[in-house]
Every structure is written in C-alpha cells, then in structure tokens.
Amino acid sequence: MPGAIMGSPQQMTDDGDVLDAVVIGAGWAGLGVSYWLARRGLRHSVLERGRIGETWRTQRWDCFRMNTPNVQTVMPGDCYDGPDPDGAMTGEQFVALLEDFARRNTLPIEPDTAVSELAHENGAYRLTTSHGTLWAHNVIVASGCLNCPVRPVWAPALSPALHQIDASGYRSTADLPDGSVLVVGSGQSGAQIAEELAEAGRKVFLATSRVGRLPRRYRGRDIMVWLLESGFLDVRREEVIRLAGRIPPRGVLGSVHTISLQALSAQGVALLGRLTGIEDGGNLSFADDLEANVRFADEASDTVKRHVDDYISRAGIDAPPAEPDPAETVALRRQNPPIGSLDLSRSGIASVVWCTGFKGDFSWMRLPGVLDSAGQPVHEDGVAALPGLYFAGLDFASTRKSGIILAIAEEAPRLVDHIAGHS
C-alpha cells in the first residue's frame, strides 16, 4: 500500500529511539486511533499481524454484509456521500474502505508484523515483534476482543466423523459436506448463517439462545439511524449492565432485512432449545426453552420500537406510521413433538457450525493487572490501570455504541487526548 508504510520496526528503534505510541491492530479501531495520533503530531506505528482489516478478510463468510447502513459505516473525518445510504457493504467493500482510509491519511502501517510479547520496562513499553523490538511510551491495543471463537468444553467429545466449524471459519454452504447442518447459537452469526443454509436448500437445525432482535427498518428509516439519533446507543456500559445484569449479546439484526426465529422456522429451519450437552449414548440434549427464547426476542424488538416511538413523539418528528414486518408477523412453526434429544446420525446431520461466541486473545501481554481471570482487558473507557496502556474498539467499552464502527470517531480522539495529556 504505497504511502502508508513508515519504516521497519528495527529502523525505528535504533539508537534507543522510543516512539510516542504504538497501535496494535490495523482494523477500523486501530486505524481510527492512528488517524488522531497523526493529527496530534505524535510519532507512532501501527503493527498488523497480517494485512489491513485482516479479521474482516479471513473470519467472515462469502455473503457477509455489514449490519450498519452505509451512512454509518464511515471512518473518522469521513462521511458517506454515495447513492445508497441505507445499503450494506460487503466484507470486501469494507476492507477496501479501510485501505483507502489508510492510504489517504498516509498512516504508518507495518503489515505482517505480529506482536509476541508486550512488557513494561524502565518506564516504557517493549514490544517484541516478528521484525524486531520496538519501544514506546504508550501502547493502544486494537487487536479486537471478538476474534477467537469459543466452543463448549465438551465439543471435542462429538464423533470425529462430524464436520465441526466455527462461524469465523464458515465461508459458504458449498464448503460443508452433504447432509443436514446443526447451527448452535441464534445470535447475529447463527441466525444469518442458518438463513443462508436454508435458502441454499439445506436441512437446518438451529439450537436457539436468549438473544434479542432488532427490526431492520422501522417507521421509514433504518433502525440504526433511529437508535443513533435517539441516544439509545449512548447508554453507558454501567447502565446496560444494571438493566440486564450483565453485558448482553447484541440483538440479531439482519443486514438487509429483519431476521426472526419465526421467519427462520417458516423457511424450514427446525428450531430447538438451548444446547445443554451430550447424553449417554452420544445424543445431544436441548433445554425446553424455545418458546421463552422466541418470546425474549419479540419483547426486545417491541422495547426498541417503543423507544423509537417515544423519541419521535418527544421530538415532534413527522414519521410514517409503523408497518407490519413480515419477519415479525409470520407464525412460528414448532416441531411436533418438540425435540429435546437429537441423534445426529439418524437426523442426517453431517456438520455443526458453532456460533457460540468469541473472545480476544491477549495472552501475549506480559503485564500484571491488565487482564481479568478470563484473560480479558480490565479498563475504564478504554484506559487501563497501567499508565500508558489503552484498549480501542472493545465491545461495550463505554456505551452501547462501543464496538460499532461509528464509535471510533468519538472514542479515538478521547484516548489520544488522554495520551497527549499524560505524555
């Protein structure tokens, strides 16, 4: 990428040189922070283990599209001026957007530079990389917290003849062996992959979970436009935890239309309760909570729509009335009898797609007190307890908006201001 490379790490650390900052990760969060570091005149480098947007290149399926509309899929300092503000970018288009952003702003990207260790010595940070050692006064970790798939601990006990793959490894239905498919988890990835498989003619079993739902459009606008304008996305992390008792998974939001469990069942997807484990004999067992999971998603959608209605009323906005959404009005097709135990072989299931969540890999951070017992970052609004250490792009880091692309326009300058004020 011409114009975006500043020099090798070894060159930048000769003669005891210490950079103002190093950013780890060249995704949307890392590039957003680099943009603001450059604007403040801070000498820095962005280290990327692969290419710009590597996760978006290698951990998304072929038909993947962004869940934010084009008008919101923008980087700091940019705005959308294209012909389709409500459209949804493909993964390839989003990677091209990131590359263009880095090139236009001449950001100092170091591709193919993996960090194997981060340590703190003599008042500075030492980064051991695949190309040498760097020293920096500040480090911003933007490597992502949702890039390592999580499976149930008992998944290895399933038959070795069964093809198992994570959502991040799924590319298309053509890559799966012939036969039925069990998708485990009905969150964002699980619902979209189950729909794609059903549309391709596969028999799909979907183990559901307690996840909310969002309508794609409501009262004349994309739902994300309403949620941003109304302040719904600005609710603080602490309040989200208080309301839900924990950080909840984001509600299912189809990229081009609403996806509901009812709609999936109408497409022929066999809905099951939550997968609870393996029975004696090898059958899979499922909780009797399908109806509750459907109800929870319905109630979440209703809550969001009431929030938008209240905002429209308070603001005096002339918005069209709500129209029925086919995905939300279609009747639920139940299995008769309900499936509480499943023999994979007799059901013709040849593949399992695990859509059971992700976490970040921060094992390379040799720093006391910066990770919790689960190996995940300890921080407040992206600021770690150890001076000079920051996290960017974490899901729900500060507000509901955190973890969504458009959040970096607010969070990056705040982190960089903190760096400048303490450098």
Tab-separated table of C-alpha atoms in Angstrom:
chain	number	residue	atom	x	y	z
A	1	MET	CA	0.000	0.000	0.000
A	2	PRO	CA	2.069	2.969	-1.275
A	3	GLY	CA	2.406	5.932	1.070
A	4	ALA	CA	1.214	4.097	4.170
A	5	ILE	CA	4.431	2.486	5.406
A	6	MET	CA	6.640	4.496	7.766
A	7	GLY	CA	9.615	2.147	8.108
A	8	SER	CA	10.570	-1.119	9.675
A	9	PRO	CA	10.351	-1.548	13.479
A	10	GLN	CA	14.107	-2.172	13.652
A	11	GLN	CA	14.820	1.095	11.877
A	12	MET	CA	12.556	2.985	14.252
A	13	THR	CA	14.177	1.645	17.395
A	14	ASP	CA	17.855	2.077	16.543
A	15	ASP	CA	19.877	4.199	18.993
A	16	GLY	CA	17.356	3.793	21.784
A	17	ASP	CA	14.571	5.551	19.914
A	18	VAL	CA	11.241	5.442	21.765
A	19	LEU	CA	8.050	6.180	19.841
A	20	ASP	CA	5.270	8.253	21.343
A	21	ALA	CA	2.864	5.387	20.707
A	22	VAL	CA	2.392	2.016	19.083
A	23	VAL	CA	-1.002	0.801	17.925
A	24	ILE	CA	-1.520	-2.964	17.735
A	25	GLY	CA	-4.031	-3.883	15.026
A	26	ALA	CA	-4.927	-2.234	11.711
A	27	GLY	CA	-8.670	-2.745	11.732
A	28	TRP	CA	-11.165	0.098	11.970
A	29	ALA	CA	-10.294	0.813	15.619
A	30	GLY	CA	-6.525	0.846	15.148
A	31	LEU	CA	-6.733	2.982	12.015
A	32	GLY	CA	-9.081	5.401	13.761
A	33	VAL	CA	-6.636	5.845	16.638
A	34	SER	CA	-3.723	6.250	14.205
A	35	TYR	CA	-5.648	8.994	12.407
A	36	TRP	CA	-5.932	11.004	15.610
A	37	LEU	CA	-2.371	10.303	16.725
A	38	ALA	CA	-1.196	11.699	13.391
A	39	ARG	CA	-3.392	14.776	13.774
A	40	ARG	CA	-1.801	15.431	17.169
A	41	GLY	CA	1.667	15.055	15.684
A	42	LEU	CA	2.555	12.010	17.789
A	43	ARG	CA	5.205	9.677	16.345
A	44	HIS	CA	3.733	6.221	16.158
A	45	SER	CA	3.486	2.964	14.260
A	46	VAL	CA	0.562	0.631	13.615
A	47	LEU	CA	1.519	-3.030	13.843
A	48	GLU	CA	-0.660	-5.537	11.992
A	49	ARG	CA	-0.065	-9.302	12.075
A	50	GLY	CA	-1.417	-9.646	8.524
A	51	ARG	CA	-2.988	-7.090	6.245
A	52	ILE	CA	-5.194	-4.099	6.913
A	53	GLY	CA	-8.564	-5.465	8.034
A	54	GLU	CA	-7.184	-8.997	8.378
A	55	THR	CA	-10.068	-10.281	10.503
A	56	TRP	CA	-12.601	-8.930	8.033
A	57	ARG	CA	-10.772	-10.755	5.254
A	58	THR	CA	-10.388	-14.131	6.948
A	59	GLN	CA	-13.192	-14.516	9.511
A	60	ARG	CA	-16.303	-13.629	7.505
A	61	TRP	CA	-18.385	-15.775	5.185
A	62	ASP	CA	-18.605	-15.114	1.453
A	63	CYS	CA	-22.042	-13.451	1.510
A	64	PHE	CA	-21.348	-11.435	4.672
A	65	ARG	CA	-22.587	-7.859	4.782
A	66	MET	CA	-22.173	-5.141	7.391
A	67	ASN	CA	-25.006	-4.675	9.883
A	68	THR	CA	-24.639	-0.901	9.953
A	69	PRO	CA	-26.036	1.012	6.958
A	70	ASN	CA	-23.581	2.650	4.586
A	71	VAL	CA	-24.291	6.078	6.057
A	72	GLN	CA	-22.906	4.842	9.379
A	73	THR	CA	-20.056	2.702	8.051
A	74	VAL	CA	-17.589	5.560	7.959
A	75	MET	CA	-14.203	6.335	9.455
A	76	PRO	CA	-13.164	9.449	11.430
A	77	GLY	CA	-13.253	12.623	9.373
A	78	ASP	CA	-15.271	10.952	6.615
A	79	CYS	CA	-18.931	10.964	5.681
A	80	TYR	CA	-20.947	8.862	3.265
A	81	ASP	CA	-21.930	10.622	0.044
A	82	GLY	CA	-22.848	7.655	-2.129
A	83	PRO	CA	-26.172	6.738	-3.769
A	84	ASP	CA	-27.258	4.052	-1.269
A	85	PRO	CA	-27.126	5.344	2.328
A	86	ASP	CA	-29.339	2.510	3.599
A	87	GLY	CA	-27.368	-0.212	1.823
A	88	ALA	CA	-24.973	-2.657	3.462
A	89	MET	CA	-21.337	-3.081	2.409
A	90	THR	CA	-19.862	-6.474	1.688
A	91	GLY	CA	-16.794	-7.557	3.612
A	92	GLU	CA	-14.601	-6.853	0.582
A	93	GLN	CA	-16.029	-3.359	0.229
A	94	PHE	CA	-15.357	-2.636	3.881
A	95	VAL	CA	-11.741	-3.794	3.601
A	96	ALA	CA	-11.360	-1.518	0.564
A	97	LEU	CA	-12.760	1.347	2.645
A	98	LEU	CA	-10.138	0.712	5.357
A	99	GLU	CA	-7.303	0.504	2.827
A	100	ASP	CA	-8.413	3.738	1.194
A	101	PHE	CA	-8.630	5.474	4.577
A	102	ALA	CA	-5.085	4.413	5.497
A	103	ARG	CA	-3.726	5.463	2.100
A	104	ARG	CA	-5.437	8.865	2.025
A	105	ASN	CA	-4.219	9.709	5.507
A	106	THR	CA	-0.720	8.231	4.996
A	107	LEU	CA	-0.996	6.184	8.165
A	108	PRO	CA	2.183	4.380	9.331
A	109	ILE	CA	1.088	0.767	8.890
A	110	GLU	CA	3.505	-2.124	9.486
A	111	PRO	CA	1.847	-5.157	7.808
A	112	ASP	CA	2.886	-8.745	8.528
A	113	THR	CA	4.241	-7.704	11.919
A	114	ALA	CA	2.964	-9.903	14.727
A	115	VAL	CA	3.476	-8.945	18.374
A	116	SER	CA	4.565	-11.890	20.515
A	117	GLU	CA	5.168	-10.058	23.766
A	118	LEU	CA	4.324	-6.744	25.409
A	119	ALA	CA	6.265	-5.834	28.534
A	120	HIS	CA	6.843	-2.711	30.632
A	121	GLU	CA	10.457	-1.857	31.479
A	122	ASN	CA	12.191	1.308	32.706
A	123	GLY	CA	9.115	3.466	32.233
A	124	ALA	CA	8.447	2.407	28.636
A	125	TYR	CA	6.799	-0.446	26.786
A	126	ARG	CA	8.849	-3.070	24.991
A	127	LEU	CA	7.156	-4.828	22.073
A	128	THR	CA	8.708	-7.989	20.726
A	129	THR	CA	7.594	-8.455	17.127
A	130	SER	CA	8.304	-10.740	14.211
A	131	HIS	CA	10.519	-7.972	12.761
A	132	GLY	CA	12.400	-6.873	15.851
A	133	THR	CA	11.837	-4.878	19.017
A	134	LEU	CA	10.059	-1.560	19.440
A	135	TRP	CA	9.910	0.783	22.410
A	136	ALA	CA	7.026	3.172	23.042
A	137	HIS	CA	5.784	5.470	25.771
A	138	ASN	CA	2.181	4.451	25.031
A	139	VAL	CA	0.538	1.364	23.577
A	140	ILE	CA	-3.000	1.183	22.207
A	141	VAL	CA	-4.251	-2.378	21.832
A	142	ALA	CA	-6.759	-2.528	18.960
A	143	SER	CA	-6.404	-6.205	18.121
A	144	GLY	CA	-10.068	-6.971	18.811
A	145	CYS	CA	-11.970	-8.764	21.561
A	146	LEU	CA	-14.188	-10.867	19.297
A	147	ASN	CA	-11.731	-12.759	17.101
A	148	CYS	CA	-11.194	-16.066	18.924
A	149	PRO	CA	-14.161	-18.476	18.693
A	150	VAL	CA	-15.439	-20.175	21.827
A	151	ARG	CA	-16.912	-23.688	21.808
A	152	PRO	CA	-18.438	-25.738	24.651
A	153	VAL	CA	-15.783	-27.668	26.548
A	154	TRP	CA	-17.404	-30.961	25.560
A	155	ALA	CA	-17.377	-30.273	21.789
A	156	PRO	CA	-14.281	-32.493	21.251
A	157	ALA	CA	-16.314	-35.454	22.559
A	158	LEU	CA	-18.517	-35.426	19.469
A	159	SER	CA	-17.891	-38.019	16.780
A	160	PRO	CA	-14.712	-37.363	14.766
A	161	ALA	CA	-16.759	-38.125	11.658
A	162	LEU	CA	-18.770	-34.958	12.309
A	163	HIS	CA	-17.568	-31.857	10.469
A	164	GLN	CA	-17.236	-29.071	13.055
A	165	ILE	CA	-16.547	-25.457	12.138
A	166	ASP	CA	-16.851	-22.078	13.867
A	167	ALA	CA	-18.754	-19.113	12.475
A	168	SER	CA	-15.401	-17.456	11.753
A	169	GLY	CA	-14.357	-20.441	9.625
A	170	TYR	CA	-17.615	-20.783	7.678
A	171	ARG	CA	-17.483	-19.491	4.106
A	172	SER	CA	-20.429	-20.985	2.222
A	173	THR	CA	-22.794	-23.918	2.195
A	174	ALA	CA	-20.806	-25.433	-0.678
A	175	ASP	CA	-17.842	-25.966	1.655
A	176	LEU	CA	-19.825	-28.185	4.024
A	177	PRO	CA	-20.216	-31.916	3.389
A	178	ASP	CA	-23.560	-33.161	2.089
A	179	GLY	CA	-26.216	-33.627	4.729
A	180	SER	CA	-28.126	-31.667	7.336
A	181	VAL	CA	-26.474	-28.958	9.425
A	182	LEU	CA	-26.790	-28.149	13.110
A	183	VAL	CA	-26.167	-24.460	13.847
A	184	VAL	CA	-25.552	-23.828	17.538
A	185	GLY	CA	-26.389	-20.316	18.727
A	186	SER	CA	-29.034	-17.948	17.363
A	187	GLY	CA	-27.187	-14.673	17.751
A	188	GLN	CA	-26.031	-12.472	14.896
A	189	SER	CA	-23.871	-15.028	13.099
A	190	GLY	CA	-26.003	-18.070	13.886
A	191	ALA	CA	-29.229	-16.541	12.591
A	192	GLN	CA	-27.655	-15.271	9.377
A	193	ILE	CA	-25.791	-18.490	8.646
A	194	ALA	CA	-28.903	-20.600	9.379
A	195	GLU	CA	-30.888	-18.448	6.944
A	196	GLU	CA	-28.220	-18.772	4.242
A	197	LEU	CA	-28.084	-22.547	4.633
A	198	ALA	CA	-31.882	-22.838	4.480
A	199	GLU	CA	-32.030	-20.666	1.364
A	200	ALA	CA	-29.458	-22.980	-0.236
A	201	GLY	CA	-31.767	-25.940	0.330
A	202	ARG	CA	-30.012	-27.483	3.329
A	203	LYS	CA	-31.948	-29.048	6.174
A	204	VAL	CA	-31.017	-26.920	9.170
A	205	PHE	CA	-31.413	-27.490	12.886
A	206	LEU	CA	-30.892	-24.345	14.966
A	207	ALA	CA	-30.125	-24.539	18.684
A	208	THR	CA	-31.514	-21.221	19.884
A	209	SER	CA	-30.334	-18.952	22.680
A	210	ARG	CA	-31.617	-15.992	24.687
A	211	VAL	CA	-30.829	-13.180	22.268
A	212	GLY	CA	-32.799	-10.048	21.428
A	213	ARG	CA	-33.840	-8.909	17.973
A	214	LEU	CA	-33.932	-5.626	16.082
A	215	PRO	CA	-36.137	-4.819	13.097
A	216	ARG	CA	-34.094	-3.765	10.085
A	217	ARG	CA	-36.353	-0.824	9.254
A	218	TYR	CA	-38.984	0.935	11.297
A	219	ARG	CA	-41.188	3.933	10.563
A	220	GLY	CA	-39.417	4.912	7.377
A	221	ARG	CA	-35.797	4.604	8.486
A	222	ASP	CA	-33.093	2.055	9.124
A	223	ILE	CA	-33.334	1.114	12.787
A	224	MET	CA	-29.671	2.005	13.387
A	225	VAL	CA	-30.335	5.564	12.241
A	226	TRP	CA	-33.134	5.857	14.804
A	227	LEU	CA	-31.036	4.315	17.563
A	228	LEU	CA	-28.134	6.675	16.938
A	229	GLU	CA	-30.280	9.800	16.654
A	230	SER	CA	-32.419	8.987	19.701
A	231	GLY	CA	-29.464	8.403	22.028
A	232	PHE	CA	-30.180	4.697	22.513
A	233	LEU	CA	-26.603	3.845	21.561
A	234	ASP	CA	-25.217	6.378	24.054
A	235	VAL	CA	-26.433	4.487	27.122
A	236	ARG	CA	-23.443	3.887	29.356
A	237	ARG	CA	-21.944	0.439	29.892
A	238	GLU	CA	-22.777	0.587	33.601
A	239	GLU	CA	-26.441	1.204	32.861
A	240	VAL	CA	-26.569	-1.639	30.333
A	241	ILE	CA	-25.172	-3.999	32.969
A	242	ARG	CA	-27.635	-2.711	35.562
A	243	LEU	CA	-30.597	-3.258	33.258
A	244	ALA	CA	-29.572	-6.708	32.001
A	245	GLY	CA	-27.491	-7.971	34.930
A	246	ARG	CA	-24.551	-8.429	32.542
A	247	ILE	CA	-23.314	-7.305	29.155
A	248	PRO	CA	-25.894	-8.927	26.851
A	249	PRO	CA	-25.226	-10.178	23.327
A	250	ARG	CA	-26.279	-7.697	20.671
A	251	GLY	CA	-29.718	-8.264	19.227
A	252	VAL	CA	-29.985	-10.081	15.911
A	253	LEU	CA	-30.015	-7.581	13.066
A	254	GLY	CA	-30.182	-8.868	9.523
A	255	SER	CA	-28.018	-6.928	7.097
A	256	VAL	CA	-30.768	-6.329	4.521
A	257	HIS	CA	-33.956	-7.430	6.264
A	258	THR	CA	-35.257	-8.468	9.665
A	259	ILE	CA	-34.354	-11.995	10.771
A	260	SER	CA	-36.582	-13.616	13.388
A	261	LEU	CA	-36.795	-17.129	14.758
A	262	GLN	CA	-40.358	-17.299	13.431
A	263	ALA	CA	-39.191	-16.389	9.934
A	264	LEU	CA	-36.434	-18.992	10.072
A	265	SER	CA	-38.943	-21.651	11.102
A	266	ALA	CA	-41.180	-20.648	8.185
A	267	GLN	CA	-38.184	-21.251	5.896
A	268	GLY	CA	-37.981	-24.803	7.174
A	269	VAL	CA	-35.349	-24.381	9.904
A	270	ALA	CA	-36.034	-26.787	12.772
A	271	LEU	CA	-35.853	-24.719	15.941
A	272	LEU	CA	-34.524	-26.295	19.128
A	273	GLY	CA	-33.949	-25.054	22.633
A	274	ARG	CA	-30.525	-24.246	24.031
A	275	LEU	CA	-27.931	-26.993	23.546
A	276	THR	CA	-27.080	-28.313	27.027
A	277	GLY	CA	-24.675	-31.205	26.415
A	278	ILE	CA	-24.119	-34.793	25.371
A	279	GLU	CA	-26.238	-37.576	26.788
A	280	ASP	CA	-25.098	-41.111	27.500
A	281	GLY	CA	-25.151	-42.793	24.103
A	282	GLY	CA	-23.981	-39.681	22.244
A	283	ASN	CA	-27.272	-37.870	21.634
A	284	LEU	CA	-27.340	-34.093	22.082
A	285	SER	CA	-29.731	-32.680	24.659
A	286	PHE	CA	-31.620	-29.402	24.456
A	287	ALA	CA	-33.364	-27.297	27.083
A	288	ASP	CA	-37.117	-26.785	26.998
A	289	ASP	CA	-36.745	-23.034	26.469
A	290	LEU	CA	-37.523	-22.466	22.785
A	291	GLU	CA	-40.775	-20.620	23.495
A	292	ALA	CA	-39.004	-18.437	26.056
A	293	ASN	CA	-36.225	-17.612	23.586
A	294	VAL	CA	-38.743	-16.629	20.907
A	295	ARG	CA	-40.648	-14.512	23.412
A	296	PHE	CA	-37.475	-12.791	24.608
A	297	ALA	CA	-36.547	-11.783	21.045
A	298	ASP	CA	-40.082	-10.494	20.409
A	299	GLU	CA	-40.044	-8.440	23.596
A	300	ALA	CA	-36.636	-6.973	22.789
A	301	SER	CA	-37.899	-5.821	19.394
A	302	ASP	CA	-41.016	-4.322	20.952
A	303	THR	CA	-38.914	-2.458	23.527
A	304	VAL	CA	-36.726	-0.903	20.840
A	305	LYS	CA	-39.736	0.129	18.778
A	306	ARG	CA	-41.390	1.737	21.829
A	307	HIS	CA	-38.166	3.658	22.435
A	308	VAL	CA	-38.237	4.951	18.856
A	309	ASP	CA	-41.939	5.804	19.119
A	310	ASP	CA	-41.309	7.798	22.292
A	311	TYR	CA	-38.414	9.637	20.678
A	312	ILE	CA	-40.471	10.500	17.584
A	313	SER	CA	-43.244	11.831	19.803
A	314	ARG	CA	-40.923	13.902	22.041
A	315	ALA	CA	-39.011	15.352	19.092
A	316	GLY	CA	-42.153	16.088	17.083
A	317	ILE	CA	-40.832	14.202	14.060
A	318	ASP	CA	-43.208	13.661	11.151
A	319	ALA	CA	-42.513	9.959	10.655
A	320	PRO	CA	-44.760	7.500	8.797
A	321	PRO	CA	-46.721	5.009	10.873
A	322	ALA	CA	-45.270	1.602	11.613
A	323	GLU	CA	-45.903	-1.083	9.014
A	324	PRO	CA	-46.081	-4.822	9.690
A	325	ASP	CA	-42.734	-6.556	9.227
A	326	PRO	CA	-43.210	-9.947	7.506
A	327	ALA	CA	-40.429	-11.465	9.612
A	328	GLU	CA	-42.258	-10.473	12.792
A	329	THR	CA	-45.813	-11.313	11.764
A	330	VAL	CA	-45.208	-14.791	10.354
A	331	ALA	CA	-46.383	-17.629	12.602
A	332	LEU	CA	-43.856	-19.755	14.456
A	333	ARG	CA	-43.622	-23.340	13.159
A	334	ARG	CA	-42.995	-25.665	16.066
A	335	GLN	CA	-41.513	-29.145	15.904
A	336	ASN	CA	-44.143	-31.763	16.733
A	337	PRO	CA	-43.197	-33.330	19.007
A	338	PRO	CA	-40.606	-30.867	20.375
A	339	ILE	CA	-37.025	-32.074	20.094
A	340	GLY	CA	-35.303	-32.452	23.442
A	341	SER	CA	-32.784	-35.066	22.327
A	342	LEU	CA	-31.157	-35.426	18.938
A	343	ASP	CA	-29.368	-38.399	17.394
A	344	LEU	CA	-27.055	-36.696	14.904
A	345	SER	CA	-26.611	-39.763	12.712
A	346	ARG	CA	-30.307	-40.600	12.449
A	347	SER	CA	-31.094	-36.938	11.781
A	348	GLY	CA	-28.659	-36.917	8.859
A	349	ILE	CA	-26.524	-34.175	10.457
A	350	ALA	CA	-23.064	-34.142	8.921
A	351	SER	CA	-21.916	-30.692	10.084
A	352	VAL	CA	-22.058	-28.483	13.167
A	353	VAL	CA	-21.498	-24.740	12.851
A	354	TRP	CA	-20.566	-23.305	16.246
A	355	CYS	CA	-21.909	-19.775	16.678
A	356	THR	CA	-21.293	-19.736	20.408
A	357	GLY	CA	-19.379	-16.533	20.858
A	358	PHE	CA	-15.916	-15.037	20.652
A	359	LYS	CA	-13.282	-13.572	22.921
A	360	GLY	CA	-9.989	-11.792	22.406
A	361	ASP	CA	-6.522	-13.314	22.635
A	362	PHE	CA	-4.363	-11.133	24.867
A	363	SER	CA	-2.022	-13.870	26.100
A	364	TRP	CA	0.981	-12.006	24.671
A	365	MET	CA	0.544	-9.183	27.208
A	366	ARG	CA	3.098	-9.808	29.976
A	367	LEU	CA	1.706	-7.101	32.212
A	368	PRO	CA	0.321	-7.597	35.742
A	369	GLY	CA	-3.215	-6.468	36.495
A	370	VAL	CA	-4.297	-5.569	32.957
A	371	LEU	CA	-6.315	-8.741	32.287
A	372	ASP	CA	-9.048	-10.353	34.360
A	373	SER	CA	-9.317	-14.008	35.378
A	374	ALA	CA	-10.738	-14.835	31.943
A	375	GLY	CA	-7.804	-13.186	30.189
A	376	GLN	CA	-9.827	-10.194	29.002
A	377	PRO	CA	-8.953	-6.480	29.391
A	378	VAL	CA	-9.505	-4.585	32.637
A	379	HIS	CA	-10.128	-0.940	31.795
A	380	GLU	CA	-12.348	2.092	32.215
A	381	ASP	CA	-13.461	3.674	28.966
A	382	GLY	CA	-10.526	2.012	27.230
A	383	VAL	CA	-7.946	3.256	29.720
A	384	ALA	CA	-6.037	0.522	31.579
A	385	ALA	CA	-4.780	0.844	35.150
A	386	LEU	CA	-1.171	0.728	33.938
A	387	PRO	CA	-0.173	4.231	32.749
A	388	GLY	CA	0.283	4.489	29.009
A	389	LEU	CA	-1.775	1.408	28.140
A	390	TYR	CA	-5.083	1.683	26.267
A	391	PHE	CA	-7.651	-0.521	24.547
A	392	ALA	CA	-9.591	0.595	21.455
A	393	GLY	CA	-12.590	-0.958	19.722
A	394	LEU	CA	-13.774	-3.161	22.592
A	395	ASP	CA	-17.431	-4.169	22.541
A	396	PHE	CA	-19.468	-2.120	25.056
A	397	ALA	CA	-16.252	-0.461	26.303
A	398	SER	CA	-18.026	2.774	27.225
A	399	THR	CA	-21.535	2.690	25.773
A	400	ARG	CA	-23.848	0.561	23.653
A	401	LYS	CA	-22.191	2.210	20.668
A	402	SER	CA	-18.730	0.882	21.561
A	403	GLY	CA	-17.719	-1.921	19.238
A	404	ILE	CA	-19.680	-0.439	16.322
A	405	ILE	CA	-17.595	1.166	13.566
A	406	LEU	CA	-19.015	4.646	14.007
A	407	ALA	CA	-17.982	4.708	17.699
A	408	ILE	CA	-14.287	5.145	16.911
A	409	ALA	CA	-14.896	8.724	15.727
A	410	GLU	CA	-15.654	9.578	19.369
A	411	GLU	CA	-13.504	7.100	21.262
A	412	ALA	CA	-10.230	7.545	19.345
A	413	PRO	CA	-9.844	11.306	19.964
A	414	ARG	CA	-10.699	10.782	23.635
A	415	LEU	CA	-7.952	8.179	24.021
A	416	VAL	CA	-5.458	10.307	22.100
A	417	ASP	CA	-6.291	13.347	24.247
A	418	HIS	CA	-5.550	11.210	27.299
A	419	ILE	CA	-2.230	10.134	25.768
A	420	ALA	CA	-1.265	13.715	24.883
A	421	GLY	CA	-2.171	14.916	28.353
A	422	HIS	CA	-0.017	12.303	30.069
A	423	SER	CA	2.961	12.170	27.693
